[in-house]
Amino acid sequence: SLFSAYLIKKWGMPLTKTFGSLIYLLGVALLVTSSYQEVHSPLILIISMALASLGSSLTCTIYFSYSLTYIGEHLKGSAMSLTQSLRLALSSGLVWFAANRFDGSTKPISEIALLCTAICLALYVLLYRRSQLFAPATPIVRET
């Protein structure tokens, strides 16, 4: 997260977001490939998970702040709390899913990574069609 703040200052948000997304996709691709090619090297697993985690952390900072631009100032605390609660619930659910599907290999982890990537890409396409990929120049203030 600290590194993402540095990159945002150095490169800007769009380039940091793109770089983080590409690093994440590279990590997931390496994980899936090594899982289904039955590579048993722990180093490959560590590298693929580290790449996916690095890419994810680079983009999470940007997407989290972006998502709050559509929330009024009086609701930002509640929105942040809800977002974190959903993130933790989703993480717990995915860990449960992986534990139930565990077969001694990394295939369940690969399947979860692919599922999450597919969902994110579908949401990205929906946002792209609605022209909401970028945060507005000025925050939107909704009156109640």
GROMACS .gro file of N, CA and C in nm:
model
  432
    1SER      N    1   0.082  -0.120   0.000
    1SER     CA    2   0.000   0.000   0.000
    1SER      C    3   0.086   0.126   0.000
    2LEU      N    4   0.195   0.123   0.076
    2LEU     CA    5   0.285   0.238   0.076
    2LEU      C    6   0.351   0.256  -0.060
    3PHE      N    7   0.385   0.145  -0.123
    3PHE     CA    8   0.446   0.150  -0.255
    3PHE      C    9   0.347   0.205  -0.357
    4SER      N   10   0.220   0.173  -0.343
    4SER     CA   11   0.121   0.224  -0.438
    4SER      C   12   0.108   0.375  -0.426
    5ALA      N   13   0.116   0.428  -0.304
    5ALA     CA   14   0.111   0.574  -0.286
    5ALA      C   15   0.229   0.641  -0.356
    6TYR      N   16   0.346   0.577  -0.346
    6TYR     CA   17   0.464   0.629  -0.415
    6TYR      C   18   0.445   0.627  -0.566
    7LEU      N   19   0.394   0.514  -0.619
    7LEU     CA   20   0.374   0.503  -0.764
    7LEU      C   21   0.267   0.598  -0.814
    8ILE      N   22   0.163   0.619  -0.735
    8ILE     CA   23   0.058   0.713  -0.776
    8ILE      C   24   0.117   0.853  -0.791
    9LYS      N   25   0.202   0.892  -0.697
    9LYS     CA   26   0.267   1.023  -0.708
    9LYS      C   27   0.361   1.030  -0.827
   10LYS      N   28   0.433   0.921  -0.852
   10LYS     CA   29   0.532   0.920  -0.959
   10LYS      C   30   0.470   0.902  -1.098
   11TRP      N   31   0.377   0.808  -1.111
   11TRP     CA   32   0.319   0.772  -1.242
   11TRP      C   33   0.179   0.826  -1.264
   12GLY      N   34   0.105   0.852  -1.159
   12GLY     CA   35  -0.034   0.890  -1.172
   12GLY      C   36  -0.124   0.768  -1.153
   13MET      N   37  -0.252   0.795  -1.129
   13MET     CA   38  -0.347   0.686  -1.101
   13MET      C   39  -0.370   0.590  -1.218
   14PRO      N   40  -0.393   0.641  -1.340
   14PRO     CA   41  -0.422   0.547  -1.449
   14PRO      C   42  -0.308   0.448  -1.477
   15LEU      N   43  -0.185   0.495  -1.478
   15LEU     CA   44  -0.071   0.407  -1.507
   15LEU      C   45  -0.047   0.309  -1.392
   16THR      N   46  -0.061   0.357  -1.269
   16THR     CA   47  -0.045   0.268  -1.153
   16THR      C   48  -0.152   0.161  -1.153
   17LYS      N   49  -0.276   0.199  -1.185
   17LYS     CA   50  -0.387   0.103  -1.191
   17LYS      C   51  -0.362  -0.001  -1.300
   18THR      N   52  -0.316   0.043  -1.415
   18THR     CA   53  -0.287  -0.050  -1.525
   18THR      C   54  -0.173  -0.143  -1.489
   19PHE      N   55  -0.065  -0.087  -1.433
   19PHE     CA   56   0.050  -0.168  -1.394
   19PHE      C   57   0.010  -0.272  -1.289
   20GLY      N   58  -0.065  -0.229  -1.187
   20GLY     CA   59  -0.109  -0.322  -1.084
   20GLY      C   60  -0.198  -0.432  -1.140
   21SER      N   61  -0.287  -0.396  -1.230
   21SER     CA   62  -0.376  -0.496  -1.290
   21SER      C   63  -0.297  -0.597  -1.373
   22LEU      N   64  -0.199  -0.551  -1.447
   22LEU     CA   65  -0.117  -0.642  -1.528
   22LEU      C   66  -0.033  -0.735  -1.440
   23ILE      N   67   0.022  -0.681  -1.332
   23ILE     CA   68   0.100  -0.765  -1.239
   23ILE      C   69   0.010  -0.870  -1.175
   24TYR      N   70  -0.112  -0.830  -1.136
   24TYR     CA   71  -0.207  -0.925  -1.079
   24TYR      C   72  -0.240  -1.035  -1.180
   25LEU      N   73  -0.271  -0.996  -1.303
   25LEU     CA   74  -0.305  -1.095  -1.406
   25LEU      C   75  -0.188  -1.188  -1.434
   26LEU      N   76  -0.067  -1.136  -1.433
   26LEU     CA   77   0.052  -1.219  -1.452
   26LEU      C   78   0.063  -1.322  -1.339
   27GLY      N   79   0.042  -1.279  -1.216
   27GLY     CA   80   0.047  -1.370  -1.102
   27GLY      C   81  -0.059  -1.479  -1.110
   28VAL      N   82  -0.181  -1.441  -1.146
   28VAL     CA   83  -0.289  -1.539  -1.158
   28VAL      C   84  -0.260  -1.637  -1.273
   29ALA      N   85  -0.213  -1.584  -1.384
   29ALA     CA   86  -0.180  -1.672  -1.498
   29ALA      C   87  -0.070  -1.771  -1.461
   30LEU      N   88   0.031  -1.725  -1.389
   30LEU     CA   89   0.138  -1.814  -1.345
   30LEU      C   90   0.085  -1.918  -1.247
   31LEU      N   91  -0.003  -1.878  -1.157
   31LEU     CA   92  -0.062  -1.971  -1.061
   31LEU      C   93  -0.145  -2.078  -1.131
   32VAL      N   94  -0.231  -2.036  -1.223
   32VAL     CA   95  -0.317  -2.131  -1.294
   32VAL      C   96  -0.232  -2.226  -1.380
   33THR      N   97  -0.136  -2.170  -1.451
   33THR     CA   98  -0.051  -2.252  -1.536
   33THR      C   99   0.027  -2.355  -1.454
   34SER      N  100   0.087  -2.310  -1.344
   34SER     CA  101   0.165  -2.404  -1.262
   34SER      C  102   0.075  -2.506  -1.195
   35SER      N  103  -0.049  -2.469  -1.160
   35SER     CA  104  -0.141  -2.564  -1.097
   35SER      C  105  -0.182  -2.673  -1.194
   36TYR      N  106  -0.217  -2.636  -1.314
   36TYR     CA  107  -0.267  -2.735  -1.409
   36TYR      C  108  -0.156  -2.808  -1.484
   37GLN      N  109  -0.034  -2.755  -1.479
   37GLN     CA  110   0.082  -2.828  -1.533
   37GLN      C  111   0.145  -2.914  -1.424
   38GLU      N  112   0.085  -2.908  -1.305
   38GLU     CA  113   0.129  -2.984  -1.189
   38GLU      C  114   0.276  -2.960  -1.155
   39VAL      N  115   0.314  -2.832  -1.157
   39VAL     CA  116   0.447  -2.792  -1.114
   39VAL      C  117   0.447  -2.795  -0.961
   40HIS      N  118   0.542  -2.863  -0.903
   40HIS     CA  119   0.544  -2.881  -0.758
   40HIS      C  120   0.650  -2.795  -0.689
   41SER      N  121   0.688  -2.689  -0.753
   41SER     CA  122   0.789  -2.600  -0.695
   41SER      C  123   0.723  -2.498  -0.603
   42PRO      N  124   0.761  -2.497  -0.475
   42PRO     CA  125   0.705  -2.396  -0.385
   42PRO      C  126   0.747  -2.254  -0.425
   43LEU      N  127   0.862  -2.241  -0.489
   43LEU     CA  128   0.909  -2.110  -0.531
   43LEU      C  129   0.816  -2.049  -0.637
   44ILE      N  130   0.769  -2.131  -0.730
   44ILE     CA  131   0.676  -2.083  -0.833
   44ILE      C  132   0.545  -2.039  -0.768
   45LEU      N  133   0.498  -2.116  -0.670
   45LEU     CA  134   0.375  -2.080  -0.599
   45LEU      C  135   0.394  -1.947  -0.525
   46ILE      N  136   0.506  -1.932  -0.457
   46ILE     CA  137   0.532  -1.809  -0.382
   46ILE      C  138   0.542  -1.690  -0.477
   47ILE      N  139   0.611  -1.707  -0.588
   47ILE     CA  140   0.626  -1.597  -0.684
   47ILE      C  141   0.491  -1.558  -0.743
   48SER      N  142   0.411  -1.657  -0.781
   48SER     CA  143   0.281  -1.625  -0.841
   48SER      C  144   0.189  -1.557  -0.741
   49MET      N  145   0.186  -1.603  -0.617
   49MET     CA  146   0.102  -1.540  -0.516
   49MET      C  147   0.154  -1.401  -0.479
   50ALA      N  148   0.286  -1.385  -0.477
   50ALA     CA  149   0.343  -1.253  -0.447
   50ALA      C  150   0.309  -1.154  -0.557
   51LEU      N  151   0.317  -1.197  -0.683
   51LEU     CA  152   0.281  -1.108  -0.793
   51LEU      C  153   0.133  -1.069  -0.787
   52ALA      N  154   0.048  -1.168  -0.763
   52ALA     CA  155  -0.096  -1.139  -0.754
   52ALA      C  156  -0.125  -1.045  -0.636
   53SER      N  157  -0.059  -1.067  -0.524
   53SER     CA  158  -0.080  -0.980  -0.407
   53SER      C  159  -0.028  -0.840  -0.432
   54LEU      N  160   0.088  -0.829  -0.494
   54LEU     CA  161   0.144  -0.697  -0.525
   54LEU      C  162   0.052  -0.620  -0.618
   55GLY      N  163   0.010  -0.684  -0.726
   55GLY     CA  164  -0.080  -0.618  -0.820
   55GLY      C  165  -0.211  -0.578  -0.756
   56SER      N  166  -0.263  -0.665  -0.671
   56SER     CA  167  -0.389  -0.636  -0.602
   56SER      C  168  -0.373  -0.518  -0.508
   57SER      N  169  -0.264  -0.513  -0.434
   57SER     CA  170  -0.247  -0.402  -0.340
   57SER      C  171  -0.224  -0.270  -0.411
   58LEU      N  172  -0.162  -0.274  -0.528
   58LEU     CA  173  -0.143  -0.150  -0.604
   58LEU      C  174  -0.275  -0.092  -0.651
   59THR      N  175  -0.367  -0.177  -0.688
   59THR     CA  176  -0.494  -0.128  -0.741
   59THR      C  177  -0.600  -0.106  -0.633
   60CYS      N  178  -0.593  -0.179  -0.523
   60CYS     CA  179  -0.696  -0.166  -0.418
   60CYS      C  180  -0.704  -0.024  -0.364
   61THR      N  181  -0.591   0.039  -0.345
   61THR     CA  182  -0.590   0.176  -0.293
   61THR      C  183  -0.667   0.268  -0.386
   62ILE      N  184  -0.645   0.253  -0.515
   62ILE     CA  185  -0.709   0.340  -0.613
   62ILE      C  186  -0.859   0.311  -0.621
   63TYR      N  187  -0.895   0.185  -0.631
   63TYR     CA  188  -1.036   0.151  -0.646
   63TYR      C  189  -1.115   0.182  -0.520
   64PHE      N  190  -1.053   0.167  -0.404
   64PHE     CA  191  -1.125   0.197  -0.281
   64PHE      C  192  -1.157   0.346  -0.272
   65SER      N  193  -1.058   0.430  -0.300
   65SER     CA  194  -1.084   0.575  -0.295
   65SER      C  195  -1.179   0.617  -0.407
   66TYR      N  196  -1.170   0.553  -0.523
   66TYR     CA  197  -1.260   0.582  -0.634
   66TYR      C  198  -1.404   0.551  -0.598
   67SER      N  199  -1.424   0.440  -0.531
   67SER     CA  200  -1.561   0.400  -0.498
   67SER      C  201  -1.627   0.498  -0.401
   68LEU      N  202  -1.548   0.567  -0.322
   68LEU     CA  203  -1.605   0.660  -0.224
   68LEU      C  204  -1.637   0.797  -0.283
   69THR      N  205  -1.600   0.823  -0.410
   69THR     CA  206  -1.630   0.953  -0.469
   69THR      C  207  -1.779   0.970  -0.496
   70TYR      N  208  -1.852   0.861  -0.500
   70TYR     CA  209  -1.995   0.867  -0.528
   70TYR      C  210  -2.080   0.871  -0.401
   71ILE      N  211  -2.014   0.876  -0.287
   71ILE     CA  212  -2.083   0.876  -0.159
   71ILE      C  213  -2.074   1.015  -0.098
   72GLY      N  214  -2.183   1.063  -0.042
   72GLY     CA  215  -2.182   1.193   0.025
   72GLY      C  216  -2.091   1.190   0.147
   73GLU      N  217  -2.041   1.305   0.185
   73GLU     CA  218  -1.947   1.317   0.298
   73GLU      C  219  -2.005   1.259   0.427
   74HIS      N  220  -2.133   1.277   0.449
   74HIS     CA  221  -2.194   1.230   0.573
   74HIS      C  222  -2.207   1.078   0.580
   75LEU      N  223  -2.187   1.008   0.468
   75LEU     CA  224  -2.200   0.863   0.465
   75LEU      C  225  -2.068   0.789   0.442
   76LYS      N  226  -1.957   0.862   0.431
   76LYS     CA  227  -1.830   0.797   0.398
   76LYS      C  228  -1.786   0.698   0.505
   77GLY      N  229  -1.804   0.730   0.632
   77GLY     CA  230  -1.767   0.637   0.739
   77GLY      C  231  -1.847   0.508   0.732
   78SER      N  232  -1.976   0.522   0.711
   78SER     CA  233  -2.063   0.404   0.699
   78SER      C  234  -2.028   0.324   0.575
   79ALA      N  235  -2.000   0.393   0.465
   79ALA     CA  236  -1.964   0.324   0.341
   79ALA      C  237  -1.832   0.249   0.356
   80MET      N  238  -1.736   0.310   0.423
   80MET     CA  239  -1.607   0.243   0.445
   80MET      C  240  -1.626   0.120   0.534
   81SER      N  241  -1.709   0.131   0.635
   81SER     CA  242  -1.737   0.019   0.723
   81SER      C  243  -1.805  -0.095   0.648
   82LEU      N  244  -1.904  -0.061   0.567
   82LEU     CA  245  -1.974  -0.162   0.488
   82LEU      C  246  -1.879  -0.229   0.389
   83THR      N  247  -1.795  -0.151   0.324
   83THR     CA  248  -1.700  -0.205   0.227
   83THR      C  249  -1.605  -0.304   0.294
   84GLN      N  250  -1.551  -0.266   0.409
   84GLN     CA  251  -1.459  -0.356   0.480
   84GLN      C  252  -1.531  -0.481   0.530
   85SER      N  253  -1.654  -0.467   0.576
   85SER     CA  254  -1.730  -0.583   0.620
   85SER      C  255  -1.756  -0.679   0.505
   86LEU      N  256  -1.794  -0.625   0.391
   86LEU     CA  257  -1.816  -0.711   0.273
   86LEU      C  258  -1.687  -0.778   0.228
   87ARG      N  259  -1.576  -0.704   0.233
   87ARG     CA  260  -1.447  -0.761   0.194
   87ARG      C  261  -1.410  -0.877   0.285
   88LEU      N  262  -1.427  -0.859   0.416
   88LEU     CA  263  -1.394  -0.965   0.510
   88LEU      C  264  -1.488  -1.085   0.496
   89ALA      N  265  -1.616  -1.058   0.473
   89ALA     CA  266  -1.712  -1.168   0.454
   89ALA      C  267  -1.679  -1.246   0.326
   90LEU      N  268  -1.645  -1.174   0.221
   90LEU     CA  269  -1.608  -1.240   0.096
   90LEU      C  270  -1.480  -1.322   0.114
   91SER      N  271  -1.383  -1.266   0.183
   91SER     CA  272  -1.258  -1.339   0.209
   91SER      C  273  -1.286  -1.467   0.288
   92SER      N  274  -1.369  -1.456   0.391
   92SER     CA  275  -1.404  -1.575   0.471
   92SER      C  276  -1.476  -1.679   0.386
   93GLY      N  277  -1.567  -1.635   0.303
   93GLY     CA  278  -1.639  -1.727   0.215
   93GLY      C  279  -1.546  -1.797   0.116
   94LEU      N  280  -1.452  -1.723   0.063
   94LEU     CA  281  -1.358  -1.783  -0.032
   94LEU      C  282  -1.263  -1.881   0.036
   95VAL      N  283  -1.222  -1.850   0.159
   95VAL     CA  284  -1.139  -1.945   0.234
   95VAL      C  285  -1.218  -2.071   0.263
   96TRP      N  286  -1.345  -2.058   0.300
   96TRP     CA  287  -1.431  -2.174   0.324
   96TRP      C  288  -1.443  -2.258   0.196
   97PHE      N  289  -1.466  -2.191   0.084
   97PHE     CA  290  -1.479  -2.260  -0.044
   97PHE      C  291  -1.351  -2.336  -0.077
   98ALA      N  292  -1.237  -2.271  -0.059
   98ALA     CA  293  -1.109  -2.336  -0.088
   98ALA      C  294  -1.085  -2.455   0.005
   99ALA      N  295  -1.121  -2.439   0.132
   99ALA     CA  296  -1.101  -2.549   0.227
   99ALA      C  297  -1.187  -2.670   0.191
  100ASN      N  298  -1.310  -2.646   0.147
  100ASN     CA  299  -1.398  -2.756   0.110
  100ASN      C  300  -1.356  -2.824  -0.019
  101ARG      N  301  -1.291  -2.748  -0.106
  101ARG     CA  302  -1.247  -2.804  -0.233
  101ARG      C  303  -1.104  -2.855  -0.230
  102PHE      N  304  -1.036  -2.842  -0.116
  102PHE     CA  305  -0.895  -2.876  -0.108
  102PHE      C  306  -0.872  -3.023  -0.141
  103ASP      N  307  -0.780  -3.047  -0.233
  103ASP     CA  308  -0.748  -3.183  -0.274
  103ASP      C  309  -0.598  -3.212  -0.267
  104GLY      N  310  -0.526  -3.128  -0.196
  104GLY     CA  311  -0.382  -3.147  -0.184
  104GLY      C  312  -0.303  -3.074  -0.291
  105SER      N  313  -0.372  -3.006  -0.382
  105SER     CA  314  -0.303  -2.932  -0.488
  105SER      C  315  -0.339  -2.784  -0.478
  106THR      N  316  -0.285  -2.706  -0.568
  106THR     CA  317  -0.316  -2.563  -0.572
  106THR      C  318  -0.431  -2.532  -0.668
  107LYS      N  319  -0.494  -2.634  -0.722
  107LYS     CA  320  -0.603  -2.611  -0.817
  107LYS      C  321  -0.721  -2.533  -0.758
  108PRO      N  322  -0.765  -2.562  -0.633
  108PRO     CA  323  -0.875  -2.482  -0.578
  108PRO      C  324  -0.839  -2.333  -0.567
  109ILE      N  325  -0.716  -2.303  -0.530
  109ILE     CA  326  -0.674  -2.164  -0.522
  109ILE      C  327  -0.677  -2.101  -0.660
  110SER      N  328  -0.632  -2.176  -0.760
  110SER     CA  329  -0.634  -2.127  -0.897
  110SER      C  330  -0.776  -2.099  -0.944
  111GLU      N  331  -0.866  -2.190  -0.910
  111GLU     CA  332  -1.006  -2.171  -0.950
  111GLU      C  333  -1.065  -2.047  -0.885
  112ILE      N  334  -1.034  -2.024  -0.758
  112ILE     CA  335  -1.084  -1.904  -0.690
  112ILE      C  336  -1.026  -1.779  -0.755
  113ALA      N  337  -0.896  -1.782  -0.785
  113ALA     CA  338  -0.832  -1.667  -0.850
  113ALA      C  339  -0.895  -1.640  -0.986
  114LEU      N  340  -0.922  -1.745  -1.061
  114LEU     CA  341  -0.987  -1.728  -1.192
  114LEU      C  342  -1.129  -1.674  -1.177
  115LEU      N  343  -1.202  -1.726  -1.079
  115LEU     CA  344  -1.339  -1.680  -1.055
  115LEU      C  345  -1.340  -1.532  -1.017
  116CYS      N  346  -1.253  -1.492  -0.926
  116CYS     CA  347  -1.246  -1.351  -0.884
  116CYS      C  348  -1.205  -1.261  -1.002
  117THR      N  349  -1.111  -1.308  -1.082
  117THR     CA  350  -1.067  -1.232  -1.198
  117THR      C  351  -1.181  -1.216  -1.299
  118ALA      N  352  -1.255  -1.323  -1.322
  118ALA     CA  353  -1.368  -1.317  -1.416
  118ALA      C  354  -1.475  -1.220  -1.367
  119ILE      N  355  -1.505  -1.224  -1.237
  119ILE     CA  356  -1.604  -1.131  -1.181
  119ILE      C  357  -1.556  -0.987  -1.195
  120CYS      N  358  -1.430  -0.963  -1.165
  120CYS     CA  359  -1.375  -0.828  -1.178
  120CYS      C  360  -1.378  -0.779  -1.322
  121LEU      N  361  -1.345  -0.867  -1.416
  121LEU     CA  362  -1.349  -0.828  -1.557
  121LEU      C  363  -1.493  -0.799  -1.602
  122ALA      N  364  -1.588  -0.878  -1.553
  122ALA     CA  365  -1.728  -0.852  -1.587
  122ALA      C  366  -1.774  -0.717  -1.532
  123LEU      N  367  -1.735  -0.687  -1.408
  123LEU     CA  368  -1.770  -0.557  -1.351
  123LEU      C  369  -1.700  -0.444  -1.425
  124TYR      N  370  -1.577  -0.466  -1.468
  124TYR     CA  371  -1.503  -0.366  -1.544
  124TYR      C  372  -1.576  -0.335  -1.675
  125VAL      N  373  -1.622  -0.440  -1.743
  125VAL     CA  374  -1.695  -0.421  -1.869
  125VAL      C  375  -1.824  -0.343  -1.844
  126LEU      N  376  -1.895  -0.376  -1.736
  126LEU     CA  377  -2.018  -0.303  -1.704
  126LEU      C  378  -1.989  -0.155  -1.678
  127LEU      N  379  -1.884  -0.126  -1.604
  127LEU     CA  380  -1.847   0.013  -1.579
  127LEU      C  381  -1.804   0.083  -1.707
  128TYR      N  382  -1.733   0.011  -1.791
  128TYR     CA  383  -1.688   0.069  -1.918
  128TYR      C  384  -1.808   0.107  -2.004
  129ARG      N  385  -1.906   0.021  -2.008
  129ARG     CA  386  -2.027   0.051  -2.087
  129ARG      C  387  -2.104   0.169  -2.030
  130ARG      N  388  -2.097   0.188  -1.899
  130ARG     CA  389  -2.166   0.301  -1.836
  130ARG      C  390  -2.076   0.424  -1.831
  131SER      N  391  -1.956   0.416  -1.886
  131SER     CA  392  -1.859   0.527  -1.887
  131SER      C  393  -1.828   0.577  -1.747
  132GLN      N  394  -1.811   0.484  -1.653
  132GLN     CA  395  -1.780   0.522  -1.515
  132GLN      C  396  -1.645   0.468  -1.471
  133LEU      N  397  -1.552   0.454  -1.563
  133LEU     CA  398  -1.422   0.399  -1.527
  133LEU      C  399  -1.337   0.496  -1.448
  134PHE      N  400  -1.359   0.622  -1.464
  134PHE     CA  401  -1.277   0.721  -1.396
  134PHE      C  402  -1.360   0.801  -1.299
  135ALA      N  403  -1.300   0.837  -1.189
  135ALA     CA  404  -1.369   0.918  -1.089
  135ALA      C  405  -1.395   1.055  -1.146
  136PRO      N  406  -1.506   1.117  -1.110
  136PRO     CA  407  -1.534   1.251  -1.159
  136PRO      C  408  -1.430   1.351  -1.108
  137ALA      N  409  -1.411   1.459  -1.185
  137ALA     CA  410  -1.311   1.560  -1.148
  137ALA      C  411  -1.349   1.626  -1.016
  138THR      N  412  -1.476   1.647  -0.995
  138THR     CA  413  -1.521   1.704  -0.868
  138THR      C  414  -1.612   1.601  -0.801
  139PRO      N  415  -1.600   1.588  -0.670
  139PRO     CA  416  -1.683   1.488  -0.601
  139PRO      C  417  -1.832   1.517  -0.619
  140ILE      N  418  -1.907   1.414  -0.631
  140ILE     CA  419  -2.052   1.426  -0.645
  140ILE      C  420  -2.111   1.443  -0.506
  141VAL      N  421  -2.190   1.546  -0.488
  141VAL     CA  422  -2.256   1.568  -0.359
  141VAL      C  423  -2.404   1.545  -0.379
  142ARG      N  424  -2.454   1.450  -0.308
  142ARG     CA  425  -2.596   1.417  -0.317
  142ARG      C  426  -2.667   1.481  -0.199
  143GLU      N  427  -2.778   1.546  -0.229
  143GLU     CA  428  -2.855   1.608  -0.123
  143GLU      C  429  -2.960   1.510  -0.075
  144THR      N  430  -2.986   1.515   0.055
  144THR     CA  431  -3.084   1.422   0.111
  144THR      C  432  -3.209   1.494   0.150
   0.00000   0.00000   0.00000
